[in-house]
PDB file of C-alpha atoms in Angstrom:
ATOM      1  CA  MET A1277      -0.003   0.003   0.002  1.00 53.00           C
ATOM      2  CA  LEU A1278       1.979   2.948  -1.320  1.00 60.00           C
ATOM      3  CA  GLY A1279       1.136   6.433  -2.519  1.00 71.00           C
ATOM      4  CA  LYS A1280      -1.783   8.604  -1.472  1.00 80.00           C
ATOM      5  CA  THR A1281      -3.366   6.182   1.004  1.00 88.00           C
ATOM      6  CA  ALA A1282      -0.087   5.717   2.876  1.00 89.00           C
ATOM      7  CA  GLY A1283       0.454   9.489   2.812  1.00 91.00           C
ATOM      8  CA  GLY A1284      -3.068  10.144   4.068  1.00 93.00           C
ATOM      9  CA  LEU A1285      -2.524   7.831   7.072  1.00 93.00           C
ATOM     10  CA  PHE A1286       0.913   9.254   7.760  1.00 95.00           C
ATOM     11  CA  TRP A1287      -0.342  12.844   7.723  1.00 95.00           C
ATOM     12  CA  MET A1288      -3.603  12.105   9.490  1.00 96.00           C
ATOM     13  CA  PHE A1289      -1.806  10.909  12.606  1.00 96.00           C
ATOM     14  CA  ARG A1290       0.932  13.477  12.213  1.00 96.00           C
ATOM     15  CA  TYR A1291      -1.633  16.272  12.290  1.00 96.00           C
ATOM     16  CA  LEU A1292      -3.389  14.687  15.273  1.00 96.00           C
ATOM     17  CA  GLU A1293      -0.138  14.560  17.181  1.00 95.00           C
ATOM     18  CA  ARG A1294       0.628  18.112  16.090  1.00 95.00           C
ATOM     19  CA  SER A1295      -2.634  19.398  17.587  1.00 96.00           C
ATOM     20  CA  GLU A1296      -1.766  17.878  20.932  1.00 95.00           C
ATOM     21  CA  ASN A1297       1.856  19.019  20.712  1.00 91.00           C
ATOM     22  CA  THR A1298       0.845  22.608  19.943  1.00 93.00           C
ATOM     23  CA  ALA A1299      -1.424  22.474  22.997  1.00 93.00           C
ATOM     24  CA  ARG A1300       1.531  21.278  25.084  1.00 90.00           C
ATOM     25  CA  LEU A1301       3.696  24.047  23.692  1.00 88.00           C
ATOM     26  CA  ILE A1302       1.071  26.624  24.619  1.00 90.00           C
ATOM     27  CA  GLU A1303       0.899  25.122  28.105  1.00 88.00           C
ATOM     28  CA  ALA A1304       4.673  25.459  28.459  1.00 82.00           C
ATOM     29  CA  GLY A1305       4.497  29.104  27.512  1.00 82.00           C
ATOM     30  CA  PHE A1306       1.490  29.719  29.766  1.00 83.00           C
ATOM     31  CA  ARG A1307       3.168  28.179  32.808  1.00 79.00           C
ATOM     32  CA  ILE A1308       6.513  29.856  32.175  1.00 75.00           C
ATOM     33  CA  ALA A1309       4.644  33.176  31.869  1.00 74.00           C
ATOM     34  CA  LEU A1310       3.561  32.704  35.487  1.00 71.00           C
ATOM     35  CA  THR A1311       7.258  32.867  36.512  1.00 67.00           C
ATOM     36  CA  ARG A1312       7.863  36.110  34.612  1.00 64.00           C
ATOM     37  CA  PRO A1313       7.121  39.743  35.619  1.00 60.00           C
ATOM     38  CA  ALA A1314       3.609  40.942  34.865  1.00 57.00           C
ATOM     39  CA  GLY A1315       3.388  42.408  31.382  1.00 55.00           C
ATOM     40  CA  ASP A1316       6.491  40.615  30.172  1.00 59.00           C
ATOM     41  CA  ASP A1317       5.430  38.619  27.128  1.00 63.00           C
ATOM     42  CA  ASP A1318       8.923  37.579  25.945  1.00 66.00           C
ATOM     43  CA  GLU A1319       8.227  33.897  26.633  1.00 70.00           C
ATOM     44  CA  TRP A1320       5.543  33.969  23.903  1.00 81.00           C
ATOM     45  CA  HIS A1321       8.141  35.107  21.391  1.00 79.00           C
ATOM     46  CA  SER A1322      10.162  32.107  22.555  1.00 76.00           C
ATOM     47  CA  VAL A1323       7.214  29.784  22.036  1.00 82.00           C
ATOM     48  CA  LEU A1324       6.498  31.198  18.558  1.00 86.00           C
ATOM     49  CA  GLN A1325      10.174  30.948  17.699  1.00 81.00           C
ATOM     50  CA  THR A1326      10.472  27.315  18.673  1.00 77.00           C
ATOM     51  CA  ALA A1327       7.184  26.497  16.886  1.00 81.00           C
ATOM     52  CA  ALA A1328       8.719  28.017  13.690  1.00 81.00           C
ATOM     53  CA  ALA A1329       5.717  30.349  13.589  1.00 86.00           C
ATOM     54  CA  SER A1330       7.169  33.712  14.597  1.00 87.00           C
ATOM     55  CA  ASN A1331       7.494  35.091  11.062  1.00 89.00           C
ATOM     56  CA  LEU A1332       3.906  34.255  10.218  1.00 92.00           C
ATOM     57  CA  TYR A1333       2.687  35.727  13.497  1.00 92.00           C
ATOM     58  CA  TYR A1334       4.456  39.044  12.903  1.00 92.00           C
ATOM     59  CA  GLN A1335       3.038  39.176   9.379  1.00 92.00           C
ATOM     60  CA  ARG A1336      -0.421  39.256  10.956  1.00 90.00           C
ATOM     61  CA  HIS A1337       0.330  41.271  14.131  1.00 90.00           C
ATOM     62  CA  GLU A1338       2.477  44.366  14.522  1.00 86.00           C
ATOM     63  CA  GLU A1339       3.553  43.624  18.082  1.00 88.00           C
ATOM     64  CA  LEU A1340       3.839  40.730  20.514  1.00 87.00           C
ATOM     65  CA  ASP A1341       0.822  40.195  22.732  1.00 88.00           C
ATOM     66  CA  ALA A1342       0.195  37.135  24.888  1.00 87.00           C
ATOM     67  CA  ALA A1343      -3.526  36.897  24.101  1.00 90.00           C
ATOM     68  CA  LYS A1344      -2.929  37.238  20.365  1.00 92.00           C
ATOM     69  CA  ALA A1345      -0.074  34.704  20.429  1.00 92.00           C
ATOM     70  CA  ILE A1346      -2.253  32.159  22.239  1.00 93.00           C
ATOM     71  CA  ASP A1347      -5.143  32.765  19.840  1.00 95.00           C
ATOM     72  CA  PHE A1348      -2.772  32.447  16.864  1.00 95.00           C
ATOM     73  CA  MET A1349      -1.554  29.071  18.091  1.00 95.00           C
ATOM     74  CA  LEU A1350      -5.015  27.827  19.051  1.00 96.00           C
ATOM     75  CA  ARG A1351      -7.415  29.063  16.369  1.00 95.00           C
ATOM     76  CA  ASP A1352      -5.739  30.909  13.492  1.00 95.00           C
ATOM     77  CA  LYS A1353      -6.508  29.048  10.275  1.00 91.00           C
ATOM     78  CA  SER A1354      -3.629  30.785   8.506  1.00 92.00           C
ATOM     79  CA  ASN A1355      -1.254  29.074  10.945  1.00 94.00           C
ATOM     80  CA  PRO A1356      -0.827  25.469   9.734  1.00 92.00           C
ATOM     81  CA  SER A1357       0.396  24.420  13.182  1.00 91.00           C
ATOM     82  CA  SER A1358      -2.519  25.878  15.143  1.00 95.00           C
ATOM     83  CA  VAL A1359      -4.615  23.365  17.074  1.00 97.00           C
ATOM     84  CA  LEU A1360      -7.688  24.015  14.931  1.00 97.00           C
ATOM     85  CA  SER A1361      -5.769  23.835  11.641  1.00 97.00           C
ATOM     86  CA  ALA A1362      -4.065  20.586  12.614  1.00 97.00           C
ATOM     87  CA  ILE A1363      -7.312  18.920  13.716  1.00 97.00           C
ATOM     88  CA  THR A1364      -9.091  20.096  10.562  1.00 97.00           C
ATOM     89  CA  GLU A1365      -6.323  18.643   8.392  1.00 97.00           C
ATOM     90  CA  ALA A1366      -6.380  15.392  10.380  1.00 97.00           C
ATOM     91  CA  ARG A1367     -10.100  15.003   9.741  1.00 97.00           C
ATOM     92  CA  GLN A1368      -9.676  15.795   6.078  1.00 97.00           C
ATOM     93  CA  ASN A1369      -6.998  13.100   5.734  1.00 96.00           C
ATOM     94  CA  ALA A1370      -9.180  10.670   7.703  1.00 96.00           C
ATOM     95  CA  ARG A1371     -11.967  11.217   5.138  1.00 95.00           C
ATOM     96  CA  LEU A1372      -9.555  10.502   2.302  1.00 93.00           C
ATOM     97  CA  VAL A1373      -8.481   7.182   3.841  1.00 94.00           C
ATOM     98  CA  ARG A1374     -11.892   6.320   5.333  1.00 94.00           C
ATOM     99  CA  THR A1375     -11.783   2.724   4.017  1.00 92.00           C
ATOM    100  CA  ALA A1376      -8.309   2.113   5.480  1.00 93.00           C
ATOM    101  CA  ILE A1377      -9.209   2.932   9.083  1.00 95.00           C
ATOM    102  CA  THR A1378     -11.752   1.376  11.441  1.00 96.00           C
ATOM    103  CA  ARG A1379     -15.101   2.915  12.221  1.00 97.00           C
ATOM    104  CA  GLU A1380     -13.920   3.571  15.774  1.00 97.00           C
ATOM    105  CA  VAL A1381     -10.918   5.547  14.587  1.00 97.00           C
ATOM    106  CA  TRP A1382     -13.023   7.598  12.201  1.00 97.00           C
ATOM    107  CA  GLU A1383     -15.601   8.376  14.870  1.00 97.00           C
ATOM    108  CA  ALA A1384     -12.903   9.407  17.340  1.00 97.00           C
ATOM    109  CA  VAL A1385     -11.315  11.747  14.788  1.00 97.00           C
ATOM    110  CA  ASN A1386     -14.649  13.190  13.710  1.00 97.00           C
ATOM    111  CA  ASP A1387     -15.818  13.704  17.310  1.00 97.00           C
ATOM    112  CA  THR A1388     -12.523  15.408  18.126  1.00 97.00           C
ATOM    113  CA  TYR A1389     -12.994  17.788  15.200  1.00 97.00           C
ATOM    114  CA  MET A1390     -16.575  18.626  16.154  1.00 97.00           C
ATOM    115  CA  LEU A1391     -15.702  19.234  19.827  1.00 97.00           C
ATOM    116  CA  MET A1392     -12.655  21.368  19.078  1.00 96.00           C
ATOM    117  CA  LYS A1393     -14.425  23.347  16.348  1.00 96.00           C
ATOM    118  CA  ASP A1394     -17.066  24.297  18.934  1.00 97.00           C
ATOM    119  CA  ALA A1395     -14.551  24.966  21.738  1.00 96.00           C
ATOM    120  CA  LEU A1396     -12.428  27.158  19.474  1.00 97.00           C
ATOM    121  CA  ALA A1397     -15.255  28.987  17.755  1.00 96.00           C
ATOM    122  CA  ARG A1398     -14.262  32.125  19.677  1.00 95.00           C
ATOM    123  CA  PRO A1399     -11.150  33.333  21.506  1.00 95.00           C
ATOM    124  CA  VAL A1400     -10.424  31.337  24.656  1.00 95.00           C
ATOM    125  CA  ARG A1401     -10.461  33.305  27.896  1.00 92.00           C
ATOM    126  CA  PRO A1402      -7.323  32.930  30.034  1.00 88.00           C
ATOM    127  CA  ARG A1403      -9.260  31.252  32.840  1.00 90.00           C
ATOM    128  CA  ASP A1404     -10.578  28.640  30.358  1.00 94.00           C
ATOM    129  CA  LEU A1405      -7.246  27.942  28.682  1.00 94.00           C
ATOM    130  CA  PRO A1406      -6.144  25.031  30.959  1.00 92.00           C
ATOM    131  CA  GLU A1407      -9.506  23.266  30.362  1.00 95.00           C
ATOM    132  CA  VAL A1408      -9.295  23.681  26.611  1.00 96.00           C
ATOM    133  CA  LEU A1409      -5.702  22.444  26.465  1.00 95.00           C
ATOM    134  CA  ALA A1410      -6.686  19.456  28.598  1.00 95.00           C
ATOM    135  CA  MET A1411      -9.502  18.718  26.162  1.00 96.00           C
ATOM    136  CA  VAL A1412      -7.083  18.662  23.236  1.00 96.00           C
ATOM    137  CA  ARG A1413      -4.840  16.192  25.061  1.00 94.00           C
ATOM    138  CA  GLN A1414      -7.776  14.010  26.079  1.00 95.00           C
ATOM    139  CA  GLN A1415      -9.238  13.844  22.581  1.00 96.00           C
ATOM    140  CA  SER A1416      -5.844  13.010  21.091  1.00 95.00           C
ATOM    141  CA  ALA A1417      -5.525  10.180  23.593  1.00 95.00           C
ATOM    142  CA  LEU A1418      -8.957   8.856  22.624  1.00 96.00           C
ATOM    143  CA  VAL A1419      -7.964   8.694  18.959  1.00 96.00           C
ATOM    144  CA  ARG A1420      -4.718   6.871  19.819  1.00 95.00           C
ATOM    145  CA  GLY A1421      -6.655   4.490  22.012  1.00 95.00           C
ATOM    146  CA  SER A1422      -9.130   3.666  19.253  1.00 97.00           C
ATOM    147  CA  MET A1423      -6.250   3.059  16.862  1.00 95.00           C
ATOM    148  CA  ALA A1424      -4.384   0.819  19.313  1.00 95.00           C
ATOM    149  CA  GLY A1425      -7.507  -1.150  20.169  1.00 96.00           C
ATOM    150  CA  THR A1426      -9.042  -1.684  16.714  1.00 97.00           C
ATOM    151  CA  MET A1427      -6.490  -1.467  13.888  1.00 95.00           C
ATOM    152  CA  LEU A1428      -4.575  -4.378  12.397  1.00 94.00           C
ATOM    153  CA  ARG A1429      -0.807  -4.369  12.935  1.00 94.00           C
ATOM    154  CA  ASN A1430      -0.007  -4.027   9.256  1.00 93.00           C
ATOM    155  CA  ASP A1431       1.428  -1.363   6.970  1.00 94.00           C
ATOM    156  CA  ILE A1432      -1.573   0.901   7.733  1.00 92.00           C
ATOM    157  CA  PHE A1433      -0.607   0.822  11.411  1.00 95.00           C
ATOM    158  CA  ASP A1434       3.076   1.368  10.643  1.00 96.00           C
ATOM    159  CA  PHE A1435       2.468   4.503   8.549  1.00 96.00           C
ATOM    160  CA  SER A1436       0.158   5.832  11.230  1.00 96.00           C
ATOM    161  CA  ARG A1437       2.793   5.315  13.916  1.00 97.00           C
ATOM    162  CA  LEU A1438       5.508   6.873  11.802  1.00 97.00           C
ATOM    163  CA  GLY A1439       3.476  10.065  11.517  1.00 96.00           C
ATOM    164  CA  THR A1440       2.787  10.071  15.254  1.00 97.00           C
ATOM    165  CA  PHE A1441       6.340   9.615  16.438  1.00 98.00           C
ATOM    166  CA  LEU A1442       7.950  11.825  13.807  1.00 97.00           C
ATOM    167  CA  GLU A1443       5.781  14.691  15.009  1.00 96.00           C
ATOM    168  CA  ARG A1444       6.292  13.776  18.667  1.00 96.00           C
ATOM    169  CA  ALA A1445      10.067  13.735  18.405  1.00 96.00           C
ATOM    170  CA  ASP A1446       9.964  17.115  16.666  1.00 94.00           C
ATOM    171  CA  ASN A1447       7.760  18.599  19.370  1.00 91.00           C
ATOM    172  CA  THR A1448       9.679  17.336  22.386  1.00 93.00           C
ATOM    173  CA  ALA A1449      12.825  18.852  20.900  1.00 93.00           C
ATOM    174  CA  ARG A1450      10.999  22.136  20.374  1.00 88.00           C
ATOM    175  CA  ILE A1451       9.580  22.218  23.917  1.00 86.00           C
ATOM    176  CA  LEU A1452      13.063  21.641  25.287  1.00 88.00           C
ATOM    177  CA  ASP A1453      14.342  24.458  23.073  1.00 84.00           C
ATOM    178  CA  VAL A1454      11.794  26.853  24.600  1.00 77.00           C
ATOM    179  CA  LYS A1455      13.989  26.819  27.680  1.00 67.00           C
ATOM    180  CA  TYR A1456      16.966  27.998  25.630  1.00 61.00           C
ATOM    181  CA  TYR A1457      15.102  30.963  24.150  1.00 59.00           C
ATOM    182  CA  VAL A1458      13.481  31.959  27.447  1.00 56.00           C
ATOM    183  CA  LEU A1459      16.885  32.166  29.100  1.00 48.00           C
ATOM    184  CA  LEU A1460      18.593  34.184  26.375  1.00 47.00           C
ATOM    185  CA  PRO A1461      17.800  37.594  27.897  1.00 46.00           C
ATOM    186  CA  SER A1462      18.643  36.465  31.421  1.00 49.00           C
ATOM    187  CA  ILE A1463      21.572  34.058  31.190  1.00 44.00           C
ATOM    188  CA  ASN A1464      22.624  35.005  34.738  1.00 46.00           C
ATOM    189  CA  GLN A1465      19.577  33.120  36.069  1.00 49.00           C
ATOM    190  CA  ILE A1466      20.945  29.726  35.053  1.00 49.00           C
ATOM    191  CA  GLY A1467      21.005  27.500  38.144  1.00 52.00           C
ATOM    192  CA  SER A1468      18.688  29.768  40.096  1.00 57.00           C
ATOM    193  CA  SER A1469      15.398  28.728  41.697  1.00 61.00           C
ATOM    194  CA  LEU A1470      13.584  30.394  38.783  1.00 59.00           C
ATOM    195  CA  ASP A1471      15.634  28.334  36.346  1.00 65.00           C
ATOM    196  CA  ASN A1472      14.684  25.133  38.160  1.00 69.00           C
ATOM    197  CA  VAL A1473      11.000  26.090  38.177  1.00 74.00           C
ATOM    198  CA  GLN A1474      11.087  26.658  34.444  1.00 75.00           C
ATOM    199  CA  TRP A1475      12.739  23.290  33.884  1.00 81.00           C
ATOM    200  CA  GLU A1476       9.989  21.685  35.962  1.00 81.00           C
ATOM    201  CA  THR A1477       7.473  23.470  33.752  1.00 80.00           C
ATOM    202  CA  ILE A1478       9.055  21.930  30.634  1.00 83.00           C
ATOM    203  CA  LEU A1479       8.859  18.498  32.287  1.00 87.00           C
ATOM    204  CA  ARG A1480       5.204  18.988  33.194  1.00 84.00           C
ATOM    205  CA  SER A1481       4.274  20.169  29.701  1.00 83.00           C
ATOM    206  CA  VAL A1482       5.257  16.783  28.249  1.00 88.00           C
ATOM    207  CA  ALA A1483       3.440  14.803  30.974  1.00 87.00           C
ATOM    208  CA  GLY A1484       6.731  13.616  32.424  1.00 90.00           C
ATOM    209  CA  GLN A1485       6.739  15.142  35.911  1.00 88.00           C
ATOM    210  CA  ARG A1486       5.391  12.176  37.872  1.00 89.00           C
ATOM    211  CA  ALA A1487       7.468   9.588  35.964  1.00 92.00           C
ATOM    212  CA  TYR A1488      10.652  11.605  36.390  1.00 92.00           C
ATOM    213  CA  ARG A1489      10.134  12.061  40.115  1.00 89.00           C
ATOM    214  CA  TRP A1490       9.323   8.392  40.542  1.00 90.00           C
ATOM    215  CA  LEU A1491      12.586   7.423  38.839  1.00 90.00           C
ATOM    216  CA  ASN A1492      14.623  10.016  40.735  1.00 87.00           C
ATOM    217  CA  GLN A1493      13.032   9.853  44.214  1.00 81.00           C
ATOM    218  CA  GLY A1494      11.694  13.376  43.875  1.00 69.00           C
ATOM    219  CA  GLU A1495      15.036  15.051  43.146  1.00 73.00           C
ATOM    220  CA  SER A1496      15.363  17.167  39.998  1.00 77.00           C
ATOM    221  CA  ASN A1497      17.941  19.232  38.199  1.00 83.00           C
ATOM    222  CA  PRO A1498      18.185  20.664  34.665  1.00 84.00           C
ATOM    223  CA  MET A1499      20.675  18.097  33.372  1.00 87.00           C
ATOM    224  CA  GLY A1500      18.640  15.236  34.779  1.00 91.00           C
ATOM    225  CA  ILE A1501      15.416  16.542  33.212  1.00 90.00           C
ATOM    226  CA  ALA A1502      17.076  17.044  29.813  1.00 91.00           C
ATOM    227  CA  ASP A1503      18.598  13.562  30.022  1.00 95.00           C
ATOM    228  CA  PHE A1504      15.173  12.095  30.795  1.00 95.00           C
ATOM    229  CA  LEU A1505      13.473  13.850  27.849  1.00 95.00           C
ATOM    230  CA  ILE A1506      16.253  13.104  25.388  1.00 96.00           C
ATOM    231  CA  PHE A1507      17.807   9.754  26.275  1.00 97.00           C
ATOM    232  CA  ASP A1508      15.423   7.769  28.501  1.00 96.00           C
ATOM    233  CA  GLY A1509      13.913   5.065  26.300  1.00 95.00           C
ATOM    234  CA  ARG A1510      11.194   4.384  28.879  1.00 95.00           C
ATOM    235  CA  MET A1511       9.679   7.839  28.541  1.00 96.00           C
ATOM    236  CA  PRO A1512       7.117   7.743  25.703  1.00 95.00           C
ATOM    237  CA  ARG A1513       7.775  11.337  24.695  1.00 95.00           C
ATOM    238  CA  SER A1514      11.541  11.228  24.821  1.00 97.00           C
ATOM    239  CA  LEU A1515      13.590  11.641  21.659  1.00 97.00           C
ATOM    240  CA  LYS A1516      15.110   8.206  22.071  1.00 97.00           C
ATOM    241  CA  PHE A1517      11.765   6.471  22.562  1.00 97.00           C
ATOM    242  CA  SER A1518      10.261   8.207  19.490  1.00 98.00           C
ATOM    243  CA  VAL A1519      13.227   7.393  17.264  1.00 98.00           C
ATOM    244  CA  ALA A1520      13.253   3.772  18.444  1.00 97.00           C
ATOM    245  CA  LYS A1521       9.572   3.400  17.564  1.00 97.00           C
ATOM    246  CA  MET A1522      10.106   4.905  14.106  1.00 98.00           C
ATOM    247  CA  SER A1523      13.009   2.524  13.599  1.00 98.00           C
ATOM    248  CA  THR A1524      10.778  -0.433  14.459  1.00 98.00           C
ATOM    249  CA  ASN A1525       7.961   0.637  12.176  1.00 97.00           C
ATOM    250  CA  LEU A1526      10.318   1.320   9.266  1.00 98.00           C
ATOM    251  CA  ARG A1527      11.837  -2.129   9.803  1.00 97.00           C
ATOM    252  CA  TYR A1528       8.392  -3.693   9.633  1.00 97.00           C
ATOM    253  CA  LEU A1529       7.726  -1.869   6.369  1.00 97.00           C
ATOM    254  CA  ALA A1530      11.047  -3.031   4.934  1.00 97.00           C
ATOM    255  CA  GLU A1531      10.135  -6.627   5.790  1.00 96.00           C
ATOM    256  CA  GLN A1532       6.617  -6.335   4.438  1.00 94.00           C
ATOM    257  CA  TYR A1533       7.637  -4.775   1.125  1.00 94.00           C
ATOM    258  CA  ASP A1534      10.985  -6.620   1.014  1.00 95.00           C
ATOM    259  CA  GLN A1535      12.800  -3.383   0.252  1.00 95.00           C
ATOM    260  CA  ARG A1536      14.991  -0.949   2.138  1.00 96.00           C
ATOM    261  CA  HIS A1537      15.091   2.774   1.330  1.00 97.00           C
ATOM    262  CA  ALA A1538      17.206   5.787   2.215  1.00 97.00           C
ATOM    263  CA  SER A1539      14.893   6.512   5.164  1.00 98.00           C
ATOM    264  CA  HIS A1540      15.995   3.210   6.739  1.00 98.00           C
ATOM    265  CA  ASP A1541      19.619   4.336   6.590  1.00 97.00           C
ATOM    266  CA  GLN A1542      18.722   7.723   8.023  1.00 98.00           C
ATOM    267  CA  ILE A1543      16.851   6.276  11.011  1.00 98.00           C
ATOM    268  CA  ASP A1544      19.757   3.870  11.681  1.00 97.00           C
ATOM    269  CA  VAL A1545      22.168   6.815  11.836  1.00 96.00           C
ATOM    270  CA  LEU A1546      19.840   8.843  14.072  1.00 97.00           C
ATOM    271  CA  ASN A1547      19.295   5.866  16.377  1.00 95.00           C
ATOM    272  CA  ALA A1548      23.037   5.249  16.663  1.00 95.00           C
ATOM    273  CA  ARG A1549      23.702   8.926  17.359  1.00 94.00           C
ATOM    274  CA  LEU A1550      21.270   8.946  20.279  1.00 95.00           C
ATOM    275  CA  SER A1551      22.640   5.653  21.592  1.00 93.00           C
ATOM    276  CA  ASN A1552      26.228   6.926  21.598  1.00 94.00           C
ATOM    277  CA  ALA A1553      25.626  10.429  22.948  1.00 95.00           C
ATOM    278  CA  THR A1554      25.522  11.430  26.624  1.00 95.00           C
ATOM    279  CA  ILE A1555      23.798  14.343  28.331  1.00 94.00           C
ATOM    280  CA  GLU A1556      27.175  15.582  29.630  1.00 94.00           C
ATOM    281  CA  ARG A1557      28.458  15.845  26.077  1.00 94.00           C
ATOM    282  CA  VAL A1558      25.247  17.503  24.919  1.00 93.00           C
ATOM    283  CA  PHE A1559      25.497  20.205  27.590  1.00 90.00           C
ATOM    284  CA  GLU A1560      29.211  20.638  26.855  1.00 92.00           C
ATOM    285  CA  ASP A1561      28.617  21.150  23.132  1.00 92.00           C
ATOM    286  CA  GLY A1562      25.386  23.088  23.610  1.00 90.00           C
ATOM    287  CA  LEU A1563      21.831  21.873  24.182  1.00 91.00           C
ATOM    288  CA  HIS A1564      20.382  24.318  21.627  1.00 90.00           C
ATOM    289  CA  GLU A1565      22.861  23.196  18.969  1.00 93.00           C
ATOM    290  CA  PHE A1566      22.061  19.540  19.644  1.00 95.00           C
ATOM    291  CA  LEU A1567      18.327  20.165  19.383  1.00 94.00           C
ATOM    292  CA  THR A1568      18.722  22.250  16.215  1.00 93.00           C
ATOM    293  CA  ASP A1569      20.650  19.412  14.573  1.00 96.00           C
ATOM    294  CA  PHE A1570      18.056  16.900  15.730  1.00 97.00           C
ATOM    295  CA  LEU A1571      15.177  18.957  14.300  1.00 95.00           C
ATOM    296  CA  THR A1572      17.011  19.172  10.972  1.00 96.00           C
ATOM    297  CA  ASP A1573      17.500  15.398  10.925  1.00 97.00           C
ATOM    298  CA  ILE A1574      13.836  14.769  11.770  1.00 97.00           C
ATOM    299  CA  ALA A1575      12.650  17.093   9.021  1.00 96.00           C
ATOM    300  CA  ARG A1576      14.937  15.368   6.532  1.00 97.00           C
ATOM    301  CA  LEU A1577      13.693  11.970   7.643  1.00 98.00           C
ATOM    302  CA  GLY A1578      10.052  12.967   7.193  1.00 96.00           C
ATOM    303  CA  GLY A1579      10.719  14.191   3.670  1.00 95.00           C
ATOM    304  CA  GLN A1580      12.643  11.025   2.843  1.00 96.00           C
ATOM    305  CA  ILE A1581       9.790   8.803   4.047  1.00 96.00           C
ATOM    306  CA  GLU A1582       7.379  10.692   1.825  1.00 94.00           C
ATOM    307  CA  GLN A1583       9.702  10.240  -1.122  1.00 93.00           C
ATOM    308  CA  ASP A1584      10.490   6.582  -0.436  1.00 95.00           C
ATOM    309  CA  TYR A1585       6.845   5.549  -0.175  1.00 93.00           C
ATOM    310  CA  ARG A1586       5.600   7.872  -2.930  1.00 88.00           C
ATOM    311  CA  PHE A1587       3.067   9.772  -0.881  1.00 85.00           C
ATOM    312  CA  LEU A1588       2.685  12.318  -3.636  1.00 67.00           C
ATOM    313  CA  GLY A1589       2.469   9.759  -6.412  1.00 48.00           C
TER     314      GLY A1589
END
């Protein structure tokens, strides 16, 4: 099963993951904003920057404003990474591959679209933002649950998972990079209590706070948190976990189609790079530089998968 159907499945689940990930990025910015002086909206520039959406935002708005930035990332249809745009695209792709997915998956996607279209019909008030972001996460989990519980473990499932984990790896790297941009104007705060609170916020935004504390007996530090989100293969949103899952699904596709492609070589290199790196070396060379290189590799891998399996054919 190559071509448009495979591409529809890949992008359907990639967009679904993107909607949740954008919500998590908004949550990171929202919580970090609570640690900043009143009226200081610099963290939203950081969020827009790491979401690769700052240029588009400033084309639509003359100045940075927290409410406008949140609305842009939640509802703006001109922003392809906004929650509403991503969910709309996911539903459209689900319609295109309706016969390749189960009824339960279609209903979960369609219900998600209808709920979020209603919830985002108007600007979200600050007091309602946590509830709306939680709804996005919950609906995304329901779609994943319907997929895990009803779909055959075949090439359809593999393309769906590739889209999910490609987007997830990209987003975890971006959320980690928010911390870099937030600290740029105040580098002297590294190691302070504020710095630690912001690192805890990053951990919480990827649903890793409880798992990290359980593994580390409640103790936390920036290097430990970064190590957990990059290299811990037990954490389902870590870079290593996501890359390992993509490696597995690409291997299954190679076995099913009896053919390897350039994307298989790329994932092997990326897997080996994460296996051989250490958090000490990453911090020594620069966390931002490491994450920038990783995002470049992930983008290249996504394009190569599309080419290898002729999504546009």
